[in-house]
Protein backbone atom coordinates (compact mmCIF):
# COMPACT_ATOMS: atom_id res chain seq x y z
CA UNK A 1 0.00 0.00 0.00
CA UNK A 2 1.44 3.41 -1.00
CA UNK A 3 1.61 6.08 1.68
CA UNK A 4 0.95 9.72 0.78
CA UNK A 5 1.51 12.98 2.69
CA UNK A 6 -1.70 15.04 2.63
CA UNK A 7 -1.68 18.77 3.40
CA UNK A 8 -4.15 18.99 6.28
CA UNK A 9 -3.75 22.64 7.30
CA UNK A 10 -2.22 25.92 6.12
CA UNK A 11 -1.25 29.13 7.88
CA UNK A 12 0.44 32.42 7.12
CA UNK A 13 1.86 35.39 8.98
CA UNK A 14 2.96 38.72 7.59
CA UNK A 15 4.18 41.77 9.51
CA UNK A 16 1.63 44.52 10.14
CA UNK A 17 3.80 47.30 8.70
CA UNK A 18 3.00 48.06 5.04
CA UNK A 19 5.62 49.74 2.83
CA UNK A 20 4.03 51.19 -0.31
CA UNK A 21 5.65 52.14 -3.58
CA UNK A 22 5.15 55.80 -2.70
CA UNK A 23 7.04 55.22 0.57
CA UNK A 24 9.92 53.89 -1.57
CA UNK A 25 9.80 56.98 -3.82
CA UNK A 26 11.07 58.86 -0.75
CA UNK A 27 14.02 56.47 -0.27
CA UNK A 28 15.39 55.87 -3.79
CA UNK A 29 15.07 57.28 -7.31
CA UNK A 30 12.06 55.20 -8.35
CA UNK A 31 8.35 55.62 -9.09
CA UNK A 32 5.16 53.76 -8.29
CA UNK A 33 4.61 53.52 -12.05
CA UNK A 34 8.01 51.85 -12.70
CA UNK A 35 7.60 49.36 -9.88
CA UNK A 36 4.02 48.42 -10.82
CA UNK A 37 4.63 48.07 -14.54
CA UNK A 38 8.03 46.29 -14.28
CA UNK A 39 7.16 43.98 -11.35
CA UNK A 40 3.42 44.09 -10.50
CA UNK A 41 4.20 45.02 -6.88
CA UNK A 42 2.23 47.80 -5.15
CA UNK A 43 3.22 47.21 -1.54
CA UNK A 44 5.10 44.79 0.69
CA UNK A 45 5.26 43.98 4.42
CA UNK A 46 8.28 44.82 6.57
CA UNK A 47 9.03 43.54 10.08
CA UNK A 48 9.01 45.75 13.17
CA UNK A 49 12.21 46.20 15.20
CA UNK A 50 11.17 43.47 17.62
CA UNK A 51 10.23 40.90 14.91
CA UNK A 52 12.43 38.31 13.18
CA UNK A 53 12.18 35.31 10.82
CA UNK A 54 11.49 32.88 13.67
CA UNK A 55 8.64 35.04 15.05
CA UNK A 56 6.87 34.99 11.68
CA UNK A 57 7.56 31.26 11.33
CA UNK A 58 6.04 30.55 14.76
CA UNK A 59 2.89 32.57 13.98
CA UNK A 60 2.38 30.81 10.63
CA UNK A 61 3.08 27.40 12.21
CA UNK A 62 0.49 27.94 14.97
CA UNK A 63 -2.11 28.94 12.38
CA UNK A 64 -1.41 25.84 10.26
CA UNK A 65 -1.54 23.52 13.28
CA UNK A 66 -4.88 25.04 14.36
CA UNK A 67 -6.28 24.70 10.82
CA UNK A 68 -5.21 21.04 10.72
CA UNK A 69 -6.46 20.46 14.29
CA UNK A 70 -3.10 18.77 14.95
CA UNK A 71 -1.74 18.48 18.47
CA UNK A 72 1.86 19.85 18.23
CA UNK A 73 2.96 17.03 20.53
CA UNK A 74 2.07 14.61 17.71
CA UNK A 75 4.50 16.23 15.22
CA UNK A 76 7.51 14.09 14.27
CA UNK A 77 9.48 16.69 12.33
CA UNK A 78 9.67 20.46 11.73
CA UNK A 79 11.41 21.81 8.62
CA UNK A 80 11.85 25.54 8.07
CA UNK A 81 12.84 26.69 4.59
CA UNK A 82 14.67 30.01 4.92
CA UNK A 83 17.64 31.88 3.50
CA UNK A 84 17.33 34.68 6.05
CA UNK A 85 17.56 32.92 9.46
CA UNK A 86 17.72 35.25 12.47
CA UNK A 87 20.22 32.87 14.09
CA UNK A 88 22.84 30.83 12.21
CA UNK A 89 22.42 28.32 15.02
CA UNK A 90 20.32 27.04 16.60
CA UNK A 91 18.10 26.73 13.57
CA UNK A 92 14.87 28.67 13.10
CA UNK A 93 13.19 25.26 13.10
CA UNK A 94 14.47 24.58 16.64
CA UNK A 95 12.83 27.80 17.83
CA UNK A 96 9.57 26.83 16.10
CA UNK A 97 9.72 23.31 17.57
CA UNK A 98 10.02 24.69 21.09
CA UNK A 99 7.53 27.55 20.68
CA UNK A 100 4.70 25.42 19.30
CA UNK A 101 5.29 22.60 21.80
CA UNK A 102 6.38 19.93 19.27
CA UNK A 103 8.28 18.14 22.01
CA UNK A 104 8.72 14.83 20.14
CA UNK A 105 9.81 16.43 16.86
CA UNK A 106 13.24 16.73 15.29
CA UNK A 107 13.81 20.06 13.57
CA UNK A 108 16.13 21.55 10.96
CA UNK A 109 16.39 24.43 8.50
CA UNK A 110 16.70 23.94 4.76
CA UNK A 111 18.16 26.54 2.41
CA UNK A 112 17.31 26.40 -1.28
CA UNK A 113 16.57 30.14 -1.43
CA UNK A 114 13.27 30.94 -3.17
CA UNK A 115 12.82 27.26 -4.14
CA UNK A 116 13.09 26.27 -0.47
CA UNK A 117 9.44 25.59 0.28
CA UNK A 118 9.08 22.97 -2.48
CA UNK A 119 12.45 21.40 -1.54
CA UNK A 120 11.16 21.17 2.05
CA UNK A 121 7.78 19.78 0.97
CA UNK A 122 9.53 17.06 -1.07
CA UNK A 123 11.88 16.27 1.84
CA UNK A 124 9.00 16.05 4.33
CA UNK A 125 7.01 13.86 1.96
CA UNK A 126 9.95 11.40 1.69
CA UNK A 127 10.06 10.98 5.48
CA UNK A 128 6.34 10.21 5.48
CA UNK A 129 6.40 7.94 2.42
CA UNK A 130 9.29 5.83 3.74
CA UNK A 131 7.37 5.24 6.96
CA UNK A 132 9.75 7.14 9.30
CA UNK A 133 7.27 9.84 10.30
CA UNK A 134 3.52 10.46 10.23
CA UNK A 135 3.19 14.20 10.86
CA UNK A 136 5.50 16.95 9.62
CA UNK A 137 5.29 20.74 9.83
CA UNK A 138 6.83 22.61 6.87
CA UNK A 139 7.36 26.37 7.11
CA UNK A 140 8.77 28.96 4.71
CA UNK A 141 9.81 32.14 6.52
CA UNK A 142 11.89 35.13 5.45
CA UNK A 143 12.91 38.61 6.54
CA UNK A 144 14.50 40.02 3.40
CA UNK A 145 14.10 43.62 4.55
CA UNK A 146 17.18 43.15 6.77
CA UNK A 147 19.45 41.99 3.92
CA UNK A 148 18.52 44.39 1.11
CA UNK A 149 20.35 47.65 0.56
CA UNK A 150 17.69 50.34 1.05
CA UNK A 151 19.77 52.65 -1.17
CA UNK A 152 19.75 50.20 -4.14
CA UNK A 153 16.63 50.73 -6.24
CA UNK A 154 17.33 47.60 -8.31
CA UNK A 155 16.62 45.32 -5.35
CA UNK A 156 14.96 47.14 -2.45
CA UNK A 157 11.65 47.60 -4.28
CA UNK A 158 11.26 43.86 -4.93
CA UNK A 159 11.30 42.07 -1.61
CA UNK A 160 9.07 41.69 1.45
CA UNK A 161 8.86 39.76 4.71
CA UNK A 162 6.48 36.94 5.66
CA UNK A 163 5.91 33.28 6.49
CA UNK A 164 3.65 30.45 5.43
CA UNK A 165 3.24 26.93 6.83
CA UNK A 166 1.59 23.61 6.08
CA UNK A 167 0.97 20.45 8.13
CA UNK A 168 1.51 17.12 6.35
CA UNK A 169 -0.05 13.89 7.57
CA UNK A 170 0.35 10.29 6.41
CA UNK A 171 -2.59 8.78 4.55
CA UNK A 172 -3.32 5.97 2.13
CA UNK A 173 -5.47 8.26 -0.02
CA UNK A 174 -3.66 9.72 -3.06
CA UNK A 175 -3.33 13.25 -1.63
CA UNK A 176 -0.49 15.73 -1.21
CA UNK A 177 2.66 15.79 -3.34
CA UNK A 178 2.17 13.43 -6.31
CA UNK A 179 5.38 14.35 -8.13
CA UNK A 180 8.21 16.84 -7.87
CA UNK A 181 11.18 18.20 -9.78
CA UNK A 182 14.16 19.67 -7.92
CA UNK A 183 17.14 21.26 -9.65
CA UNK A 184 20.32 23.18 -8.95
CA UNK A 185 22.90 24.86 -11.18
CA UNK A 186 25.66 26.19 -8.95
CA UNK A 187 27.39 27.80 -11.93
CA UNK A 188 24.83 30.61 -11.53
CA UNK A 189 26.09 31.49 -8.05
CA UNK A 190 27.11 35.03 -9.06
CA UNK A 191 23.67 36.00 -10.36
CA UNK A 192 21.94 36.13 -6.97
CA UNK A 193 23.75 35.97 -3.64
CA UNK A 194 24.20 37.16 -0.10
CA UNK A 195 27.50 36.66 1.74
CA UNK A 196 27.32 34.80 5.05
CA UNK A 197 29.02 35.74 8.32
CA UNK A 198 31.90 33.30 7.65
CA UNK A 199 32.80 34.65 4.19
CA UNK A 200 36.54 35.13 3.79
CA UNK A 201 38.13 38.56 3.25
CA UNK A 202 38.83 37.42 -0.33
CA UNK A 203 35.18 36.54 -0.90
CA UNK A 204 34.15 39.91 0.56
CA UNK A 205 36.63 41.72 -1.70
CA UNK A 206 35.21 39.96 -4.78
CA UNK A 207 31.55 40.56 -3.89
CA UNK A 208 29.61 43.41 -5.51
CA UNK A 209 28.01 44.23 -2.17
CA UNK A 210 27.61 42.88 1.34
CA UNK A 211 23.82 43.19 0.88
CA UNK A 212 21.66 41.00 -1.35
CA UNK A 213 22.95 41.12 -4.94
CA UNK A 214 20.92 40.20 -8.00
CA UNK A 215 21.49 40.42 -11.73
CA UNK A 216 17.79 40.97 -12.43
CA UNK A 217 17.64 40.54 -16.21
CA UNK A 218 19.66 37.27 -16.19
CA UNK A 219 17.59 35.80 -13.36
CA UNK A 220 14.42 36.89 -15.18
CA UNK A 221 15.29 34.86 -18.30
CA UNK A 222 16.26 31.81 -16.23
CA UNK A 223 13.03 32.10 -14.21
CA UNK A 224 10.67 32.10 -17.21
CA UNK A 225 12.45 29.20 -18.92
CA UNK A 226 12.73 27.03 -15.83
CA UNK A 227 9.13 27.67 -14.75
CA UNK A 228 7.84 26.44 -18.09
CA UNK A 229 10.20 23.43 -18.27
CA UNK A 230 9.73 22.30 -14.64
CA UNK A 231 5.93 22.63 -14.90
CA UNK A 232 5.85 20.33 -17.91
CA UNK A 233 8.22 17.81 -16.28
CA UNK A 234 6.34 17.59 -13.00
CA UNK A 235 3.01 17.03 -14.77
CA UNK A 236 4.52 14.37 -17.03
CA UNK A 237 6.03 12.54 -14.04
CA UNK A 238 2.57 12.21 -12.47
CA UNK A 239 0.77 11.46 -15.74
CA UNK A 240 -1.29 14.66 -15.89
CA UNK A 241 -1.62 17.53 -18.37
CA UNK A 242 -2.01 21.28 -17.93
CA UNK A 243 -5.78 20.93 -18.48
CA UNK A 244 -5.96 18.94 -15.25
CA UNK A 245 -4.47 21.79 -13.18
CA UNK A 246 -7.02 23.72 -11.07
CA UNK A 247 -4.59 26.33 -9.72
CA UNK A 248 -1.07 27.41 -10.63
CA UNK A 249 0.76 28.82 -7.59
CA UNK A 250 4.15 30.12 -8.75
CA UNK A 251 6.88 31.79 -6.70
CA UNK A 252 5.86 35.45 -6.48
CA UNK A 253 8.92 37.26 -7.86
CA UNK A 254 7.63 39.31 -10.77
CA UNK A 255 4.21 39.42 -12.41
CA UNK A 256 5.84 39.58 -15.84
CA UNK A 257 7.66 36.27 -15.15
CA UNK A 258 4.39 34.65 -14.06
CA UNK A 259 2.37 35.98 -17.02
CA UNK A 260 5.06 34.99 -19.54
CA UNK A 261 5.30 31.46 -18.14
CA UNK A 262 1.50 31.07 -17.93
CA UNK A 263 1.15 32.26 -21.54
CA UNK A 264 3.73 29.77 -22.73
CA UNK A 265 1.92 26.99 -20.83
CA UNK A 266 -1.50 28.17 -22.16
CA UNK A 267 -2.79 28.51 -18.61
CA UNK A 268 -5.79 30.87 -18.42
CA UNK A 269 -5.49 33.86 -16.05
CA UNK A 270 -8.21 32.54 -13.71
CA UNK A 271 -6.04 29.50 -12.92
CA UNK A 272 -3.02 31.61 -11.92
CA UNK A 273 -2.64 32.77 -8.32
CA UNK A 274 -0.95 36.16 -7.89
CA UNK A 275 -0.59 38.10 -4.64
CA UNK A 276 2.80 39.76 -5.11
CA UNK A 277 1.01 43.08 -5.62
CA UNK A 278 0.47 43.08 -1.82
CA UNK A 279 3.49 41.17 -0.50
CA UNK A 280 6.34 41.50 -3.03
CA UNK A 281 8.86 38.67 -3.24
CA UNK A 282 9.01 36.82 0.09
CA UNK A 283 11.38 34.07 -1.19
CA UNK A 284 10.69 30.67 0.45
CA UNK A 285 7.54 32.08 2.07
CA UNK A 286 5.81 33.17 -1.12
CA UNK A 287 4.23 29.84 -2.12
CA UNK A 288 2.92 28.82 1.34
CA UNK A 289 1.55 32.35 1.91
CA UNK A 290 -0.24 32.10 -1.45
CA UNK A 291 -1.60 28.62 -0.59
CA UNK A 292 -3.00 29.78 2.76
CA UNK A 293 -4.55 32.83 1.14
CA UNK A 294 -6.00 30.78 -1.73
CA UNK A 295 -7.73 28.53 0.84
CA UNK A 296 -9.10 31.57 2.75
CA UNK A 297 -10.45 33.00 -0.49
CA UNK A 298 -12.11 29.80 -1.65
CA UNK A 299 -9.71 29.40 -4.58
CA UNK A 300 -8.58 25.92 -3.47
CA UNK A 301 -10.97 23.03 -2.91
CA UNK A 302 -10.46 19.40 -1.90
CA UNK A 303 -9.64 17.34 -4.99
CA UNK A 304 -8.01 20.25 -6.85
CA UNK A 305 -4.70 19.61 -8.59
CA UNK A 306 -2.25 22.40 -7.65
CA UNK A 307 0.90 23.13 -9.64
CA UNK A 308 3.63 25.00 -7.73
CA UNK A 309 6.92 26.26 -9.14
CA UNK A 310 9.79 28.03 -7.41
CA UNK A 311 13.16 29.40 -8.60
CA UNK A 312 15.95 31.43 -7.12
CA UNK A 313 19.51 31.67 -5.85
CA UNK A 314 21.78 28.71 -6.43
CA UNK A 315 20.55 28.79 -9.04
CA UNK A 316 17.78 26.48 -7.87
CA UNK A 317 14.37 25.50 -9.17
CA UNK A 318 11.58 23.24 -7.99
CA UNK A 319 8.11 22.19 -9.08
CA UNK A 320 5.51 20.24 -7.16
CA UNK A 321 2.16 18.79 -8.14
CA UNK A 322 -0.22 18.49 -5.20
CA UNK A 323 -3.63 16.85 -4.90
CA UNK A 324 -5.35 19.16 -2.44
CA UNK A 325 -7.43 17.79 0.41
CA UNK A 326 -7.38 16.12 3.79
CA UNK A 327 -7.91 12.37 4.39
CA UNK A 328 -11.06 13.00 6.46
CA UNK A 329 -12.48 15.36 3.82
CA UNK A 330 -12.64 18.36 6.17
CA UNK A 331 -9.14 19.64 5.44
CA UNK A 332 -7.96 22.90 3.95
CA UNK A 333 -10.63 24.42 1.74
CA UNK A 334 -13.11 21.72 2.69
O1 LIG B 1 13.15 35.42 -6.18
C1 LIG B 1 14.37 35.26 -6.79
C2 LIG B 1 14.26 35.39 -8.23
N1 LIG B 1 14.24 36.76 -8.63
C3 LIG B 1 13.63 37.13 -9.75
O2 LIG B 1 13.03 36.31 -10.38
C4 LIG B 1 13.78 38.53 -10.24
C5 LIG B 1 14.01 38.50 -11.74
N2 LIG B 1 14.25 39.83 -12.32
C6 LIG B 1 13.30 40.78 -12.39
O3 LIG B 1 12.19 40.61 -11.90
C7 LIG B 1 13.59 42.03 -13.19
O4 LIG B 1 14.81 41.86 -13.89
C8 LIG B 1 13.71 43.32 -12.31
C9 LIG B 1 12.35 43.72 -11.80
C10 LIG B 1 14.67 43.06 -11.16
C11 LIG B 1 14.25 44.48 -13.14
O5 LIG B 1 13.43 44.68 -14.27
P1 LIG B 1 14.07 44.82 -15.71
O6 LIG B 1 12.98 45.14 -16.62
O7 LIG B 1 14.87 43.58 -15.97
O8 LIG B 1 14.99 46.10 -15.53
P2 LIG B 1 16.56 46.28 -15.72
O9 LIG B 1 17.29 45.71 -14.54
O10 LIG B 1 16.97 45.84 -17.08
O11 LIG B 1 16.67 47.85 -15.66
C12 LIG B 1 16.04 48.68 -16.66
C13 LIG B 1 16.22 50.12 -16.23
C14 LIG B 1 17.65 50.47 -15.82
O12 LIG B 1 17.92 51.79 -16.24
P3 LIG B 1 18.84 52.06 -17.52
O13 LIG B 1 20.16 51.43 -17.21
O14 LIG B 1 18.12 51.40 -18.67
O15 LIG B 1 18.85 53.55 -17.60
C15 LIG B 1 17.59 50.43 -14.32
O16 LIG B 1 18.55 51.27 -13.71
O17 LIG B 1 15.39 50.37 -15.08
C16 LIG B 1 16.20 50.95 -14.08
N3 LIG B 1 15.67 50.57 -12.77
C17 LIG B 1 14.76 51.28 -12.10
N4 LIG B 1 14.14 52.44 -12.39
C18 LIG B 1 13.27 52.90 -11.49
C19 LIG B 1 15.98 49.47 -12.05
N5 LIG B 1 15.29 49.47 -10.91
C20 LIG B 1 14.53 50.58 -10.92
C21 LIG B 1 13.61 51.12 -10.01
N6 LIG B 1 12.99 52.29 -10.34
N7 LIG B 1 13.31 50.53 -8.84
PDB file of N, CA, C and O in Angstrom, residues 136-177:
ATOM      1  N   UNK A 136       4.378  16.025   9.800  1.00  0.00           N
ATOM      2  CA  UNK A 136       5.503  16.953   9.621  1.00  0.00           C
ATOM      3  C   UNK A 136       4.961  18.358   9.395  1.00  0.00           C
ATOM      4  O   UNK A 136       3.979  18.553   8.660  1.00  0.00           O
ATOM      5  N   UNK A 137       5.616  19.328  10.024  1.00  0.00           N
ATOM      6  CA  UNK A 137       5.287  20.745   9.826  1.00  0.00           C
ATOM      7  C   UNK A 137       6.342  21.343   8.894  1.00  0.00           C
ATOM      8  O   UNK A 137       7.544  21.201   9.160  1.00  0.00           O
ATOM      9  N   UNK A 138       5.896  21.963   7.808  1.00  0.00           N
ATOM     10  CA  UNK A 138       6.825  22.611   6.873  1.00  0.00           C
ATOM     11  C   UNK A 138       6.508  24.105   6.835  1.00  0.00           C
ATOM     12  O   UNK A 138       5.360  24.496   6.597  1.00  0.00           O
ATOM     13  N   UNK A 139       7.542  24.916   7.060  1.00  0.00           N
ATOM     14  CA  UNK A 139       7.362  26.368   7.113  1.00  0.00           C
ATOM     15  C   UNK A 139       8.316  27.018   6.119  1.00  0.00           C
ATOM     16  O   UNK A 139       9.437  26.553   5.935  1.00  0.00           O
ATOM     17  N   UNK A 140       7.867  28.088   5.486  1.00  0.00           N
ATOM     18  CA  UNK A 140       8.767  28.957   4.710  1.00  0.00           C
ATOM     19  C   UNK A 140       8.708  30.318   5.381  1.00  0.00           C
ATOM     20  O   UNK A 140       7.610  30.849   5.563  1.00  0.00           O
ATOM     21  N   UNK A 141       9.854  30.849   5.798  1.00  0.00           N
ATOM     22  CA  UNK A 141       9.807  32.135   6.519  1.00  0.00           C
ATOM     23  C   UNK A 141      11.019  32.979   6.149  1.00  0.00           C
ATOM     24  O   UNK A 141      12.147  32.473   6.113  1.00  0.00           O
ATOM     25  N   UNK A 142      10.783  34.256   5.881  1.00  0.00           N
ATOM     26  CA  UNK A 142      11.891  35.130   5.449  1.00  0.00           C
ATOM     27  C   UNK A 142      11.723  36.556   5.968  1.00  0.00           C
ATOM     28  O   UNK A 142      10.601  37.072   6.034  1.00  0.00           O
ATOM     29  N   UNK A 143      12.867  37.160   6.280  1.00  0.00           N
ATOM     30  CA  UNK A 143      12.913  38.609   6.539  1.00  0.00           C
ATOM     31  C   UNK A 143      13.987  39.168   5.601  1.00  0.00           C
ATOM     32  O   UNK A 143      15.168  39.230   5.940  1.00  0.00           O
ATOM     33  N   UNK A 144      13.552  39.506   4.409  1.00  0.00           N
ATOM     34  CA  UNK A 144      14.497  40.024   3.402  1.00  0.00           C
ATOM     35  C   UNK A 144      14.790  41.500   3.614  1.00  0.00           C
ATOM     36  O   UNK A 144      15.807  42.010   3.147  1.00  0.00           O
ATOM     37  N   UNK A 145      13.910  42.169   4.354  1.00  0.00           N
ATOM     38  CA  UNK A 145      14.097  43.617   4.552  1.00  0.00           C
ATOM     39  C   UNK A 145      15.398  43.913   5.309  1.00  0.00           C
ATOM     40  O   UNK A 145      15.901  45.023   5.242  1.00  0.00           O
ATOM     41  N   UNK A 146      15.934  42.898   6.024  1.00  0.00           N
ATOM     42  CA  UNK A 146      17.179  43.148   6.773  1.00  0.00           C
ATOM     43  C   UNK A 146      18.432  42.804   5.959  1.00  0.00           C
ATOM     44  O   UNK A 146      19.552  42.997   6.459  1.00  0.00           O
ATOM     45  N   UNK A 147      18.263  42.307   4.732  1.00  0.00           N
ATOM     46  CA  UNK A 147      19.450  41.995   3.920  1.00  0.00           C
ATOM     47  C   UNK A 147      19.488  42.770   2.606  1.00  0.00           C
ATOM     48  O   UNK A 147      20.432  42.626   1.832  1.00  0.00           O
ATOM     49  N   UNK A 148      18.454  43.577   2.331  1.00  0.00           N
ATOM     50  CA  UNK A 148      18.521  44.394   1.105  1.00  0.00           C
ATOM     51  C   UNK A 148      19.132  45.751   1.433  1.00  0.00           C
ATOM     52  O   UNK A 148      19.040  46.233   2.567  1.00  0.00           O
ATOM     53  N   UNK A 149      19.759  46.314   0.433  1.00  0.00           N
ATOM     54  CA  UNK A 149      20.351  47.655   0.555  1.00  0.00           C
ATOM     55  C   UNK A 149      19.246  48.660   0.239  1.00  0.00           C
ATOM     56  O   UNK A 149      18.805  48.757  -0.913  1.00  0.00           O
ATOM     57  N   UNK A 150      18.824  49.414   1.245  1.00  0.00           N
ATOM     58  CA  UNK A 150      17.694  50.338   1.052  1.00  0.00           C
ATOM     59  C   UNK A 150      18.084  51.571   0.231  1.00  0.00           C
ATOM     60  O   UNK A 150      17.268  52.462   0.033  1.00  0.00           O
ATOM     61  N   UNK A 151      19.361  51.582  -0.258  1.00  0.00           N
ATOM     62  CA  UNK A 151      19.770  52.654  -1.172  1.00  0.00           C
ATOM     63  C   UNK A 151      19.879  52.114  -2.604  1.00  0.00           C
ATOM     64  O   UNK A 151      20.234  52.854  -3.522  1.00  0.00           O
ATOM     65  N   UNK A 152      19.612  50.812  -2.809  1.00  0.00           N
ATOM     66  CA  UNK A 152      19.745  50.197  -4.139  1.00  0.00           C
ATOM     67  C   UNK A 152      18.358  49.959  -4.743  1.00  0.00           C
ATOM     68  O   UNK A 152      17.670  48.996  -4.389  1.00  0.00           O
ATOM     69  N   UNK A 153      17.985  50.815  -5.681  1.00  0.00           N
ATOM     70  CA  UNK A 153      16.628  50.731  -6.243  1.00  0.00           C
ATOM     71  C   UNK A 153      16.399  49.444  -7.036  1.00  0.00           C
ATOM     72  O   UNK A 153      15.259  49.043  -7.266  1.00  0.00           O
ATOM     73  N   UNK A 154      17.494  48.818  -7.502  1.00  0.00           N
ATOM     74  CA  UNK A 154      17.331  47.600  -8.315  1.00  0.00           C
ATOM     75  C   UNK A 154      16.851  46.416  -7.489  1.00  0.00           C
ATOM     76  O   UNK A 154      16.365  45.422  -8.038  1.00  0.00           O
ATOM     77  N   UNK A 155      17.050  46.459  -6.177  1.00  0.00           N
ATOM     78  CA  UNK A 155      16.619  45.323  -5.352  1.00  0.00           C
ATOM     79  C   UNK A 155      15.619  45.701  -4.254  1.00  0.00           C
ATOM     80  O   UNK A 155      14.710  44.921  -3.969  1.00  0.00           O
ATOM     81  N   UNK A 156      15.759  46.884  -3.663  1.00  0.00           N
ATOM     82  CA  UNK A 156      14.960  47.139  -2.447  1.00  0.00           C
ATOM     83  C   UNK A 156      13.460  47.218  -2.718  1.00  0.00           C
ATOM     84  O   UNK A 156      12.660  47.005  -1.819  1.00  0.00           O
ATOM     85  N   UNK A 157      13.089  47.483  -3.975  1.00  0.00           N
ATOM     86  CA  UNK A 157      11.648  47.598  -4.282  1.00  0.00           C
ATOM     87  C   UNK A 157      10.982  46.230  -4.435  1.00  0.00           C
ATOM     88  O   UNK A 157       9.753  46.141  -4.495  1.00  0.00           O
ATOM     89  N   UNK A 158      11.802  45.164  -4.528  1.00  0.00           N
ATOM     90  CA  UNK A 158      11.258  43.865  -4.932  1.00  0.00           C
ATOM     91  C   UNK A 158      10.791  42.977  -3.779  1.00  0.00           C
ATOM     92  O   UNK A 158       9.884  42.167  -3.954  1.00  0.00           O
ATOM     93  N   UNK A 159      11.449  43.113  -2.633  1.00  0.00           N
ATOM     94  CA  UNK A 159      11.298  42.071  -1.607  1.00  0.00           C
ATOM     95  C   UNK A 159      10.401  42.487  -0.441  1.00  0.00           C
ATOM     96  O   UNK A 159      10.190  43.663  -0.196  1.00  0.00           O
ATOM     97  N   UNK A 160       9.903  41.463   0.273  1.00  0.00           N
ATOM     98  CA  UNK A 160       9.072  41.693   1.449  1.00  0.00           C
ATOM     99  C   UNK A 160       9.304  40.584   2.466  1.00  0.00           C
ATOM    100  O   UNK A 160      10.030  39.618   2.208  1.00  0.00           O
ATOM    101  N   UNK A 161       8.698  40.724   3.617  1.00  0.00           N
ATOM    102  CA  UNK A 161       8.858  39.764   4.711  1.00  0.00           C
ATOM    103  C   UNK A 161       7.562  38.977   4.918  1.00  0.00           C
ATOM    104  O   UNK A 161       6.470  39.522   4.728  1.00  0.00           O
ATOM    105  N   UNK A 162       7.691  37.723   5.370  1.00  0.00           N
ATOM    106  CA  UNK A 162       6.477  36.944   5.656  1.00  0.00           C
ATOM    107  C   UNK A 162       6.801  35.486   5.895  1.00  0.00           C
ATOM    108  O   UNK A 162       7.953  35.046   5.760  1.00  0.00           O
ATOM    109  N   UNK A 163       5.768  34.719   6.254  1.00  0.00           N
ATOM    110  CA  UNK A 163       5.913  33.283   6.495  1.00  0.00           C
ATOM    111  C   UNK A 163       4.631  32.559   6.132  1.00  0.00           C
ATOM    112  O   UNK A 163       3.536  33.119   6.240  1.00  0.00           O
ATOM    113  N   UNK A 164       4.796  31.314   5.699  1.00  0.00           N
ATOM    114  CA  UNK A 164       3.646  30.450   5.432  1.00  0.00           C
ATOM    115  C   UNK A 164       3.994  29.053   5.917  1.00  0.00           C
ATOM    116  O   UNK A 164       5.179  28.701   6.003  1.00  0.00           O
ATOM    117  N   UNK A 165       2.979  28.263   6.276  1.00  0.00           N
ATOM    118  CA  UNK A 165       3.245  26.929   6.834  1.00  0.00           C
ATOM    119  C   UNK A 165       2.165  25.949   6.401  1.00  0.00           C
ATOM    120  O   UNK A 165       1.021  26.345   6.145  1.00  0.00           O
ATOM    121  N   UNK A 166       2.558  24.683   6.335  1.00  0.00           N
ATOM    122  CA  UNK A 166       1.587  23.607   6.079  1.00  0.00           C
ATOM    123  C   UNK A 166       1.880  22.437   7.021  1.00  0.00           C
ATOM    124  O   UNK A 166       3.024  22.215   7.420  1.00  0.00           O
ATOM    125  N   UNK A 167       0.826  21.692   7.363  1.00  0.00           N
ATOM    126  CA  UNK A 167       0.971  20.451   8.131  1.00  0.00           C
ATOM    127  C   UNK A 167       0.748  19.289   7.162  1.00  0.00           C
ATOM    128  O   UNK A 167      -0.219  19.302   6.384  1.00  0.00           O
ATOM    129  N   UNK A 168       1.646  18.313   7.192  1.00  0.00           N
ATOM    130  CA  UNK A 168       1.512  17.118   6.352  1.00  0.00           C
ATOM    131  C   UNK A 168       1.211  15.915   7.237  1.00  0.00           C
ATOM    132  O   UNK A 168       1.838  15.756   8.292  1.00  0.00           O
ATOM    133  N   UNK A 169       0.273  15.091   6.789  1.00  0.00           N
ATOM    134  CA  UNK A 169      -0.054  13.894   7.569  1.00  0.00           C
ATOM    135  C   UNK A 169      -0.127  12.666   6.665  1.00  0.00           C
ATOM    136  O   UNK A 169      -0.630  12.741   5.535  1.00  0.00           O
ATOM    137  N   UNK A 170       0.337  11.541   7.180  1.00  0.00           N
ATOM    138  CA  UNK A 170       0.348  10.291   6.411  1.00  0.00           C
ATOM    139  C   UNK A 170      -1.078   9.814   6.144  1.00  0.00           C
ATOM    140  O   UNK A 170      -1.958   9.933   7.004  1.00  0.00           O
ATOM    141  N   UNK A 171      -1.290   9.331   4.927  1.00  0.00           N
ATOM    142  CA  UNK A 171      -2.592   8.784   4.548  1.00  0.00           C
ATOM    143  C   UNK A 171      -2.392   7.759   3.437  1.00  0.00           C
ATOM    144  O   UNK A 171      -1.372   7.793   2.735  1.00  0.00           O
ATOM    145  N   UNK A 172      -3.386   6.904   3.261  1.00  0.00           N
ATOM    146  CA  UNK A 172      -3.316   5.974   2.132  1.00  0.00           C
ATOM    147  C   UNK A 172      -4.056   6.529   0.929  1.00  0.00           C
ATOM    148  O   UNK A 172      -3.994   5.962  -0.173  1.00  0.00           O
ATOM    149  N   UNK A 173      -4.784   7.637   1.126  1.00  0.00           N
ATOM    150  CA  UNK A 173      -5.473   8.264  -0.018  1.00  0.00           C
ATOM    151  C   UNK A 173      -4.459   9.024  -0.867  1.00  0.00           C
ATOM    152  O   UNK A 173      -3.519   9.602  -0.325  1.00  0.00           O
ATOM    153  N   UNK A 174      -4.648   9.050  -2.186  1.00  0.00           N
ATOM    154  CA  UNK A 174      -3.664   9.716  -3.063  1.00  0.00           C
ATOM    155  C   UNK A 174      -3.764  11.243  -2.993  1.00  0.00           C
ATOM    156  O   UNK A 174      -4.275  11.901  -3.894  1.00  0.00           O
ATOM    157  N   UNK A 175      -3.278  11.808  -1.877  1.00  0.00           N
ATOM    158  CA  UNK A 175      -3.332  13.247  -1.631  1.00  0.00           C
ATOM    159  C   UNK A 175      -1.920  13.779  -1.406  1.00  0.00           C
ATOM    160  O   UNK A 175      -1.004  13.014  -1.156  1.00  0.00           O
ATOM    161  N   UNK A 176      -1.787  15.108  -1.448  1.00  0.00           N
ATOM    162  CA  UNK A 176      -0.487  15.726  -1.206  1.00  0.00           C
ATOM    163  C   UNK A 176       0.383  15.686  -2.450  1.00  0.00           C
ATOM    164  O   UNK A 176      -0.112  15.621  -3.585  1.00  0.00           O
ATOM    165  N   UNK A 177       1.712  15.698  -2.227  1.00  0.00           N
ATOM    166  CA  UNK A 177       2.661  15.791  -3.340  1.00  0.00           C
ATOM    167  C   UNK A 177       2.664  14.505  -4.162  1.00  0.00           C
ATOM    168  O   UNK A 177       3.053  13.452  -3.677  1.00  0.00           O
TER     169      UNK A 177
END
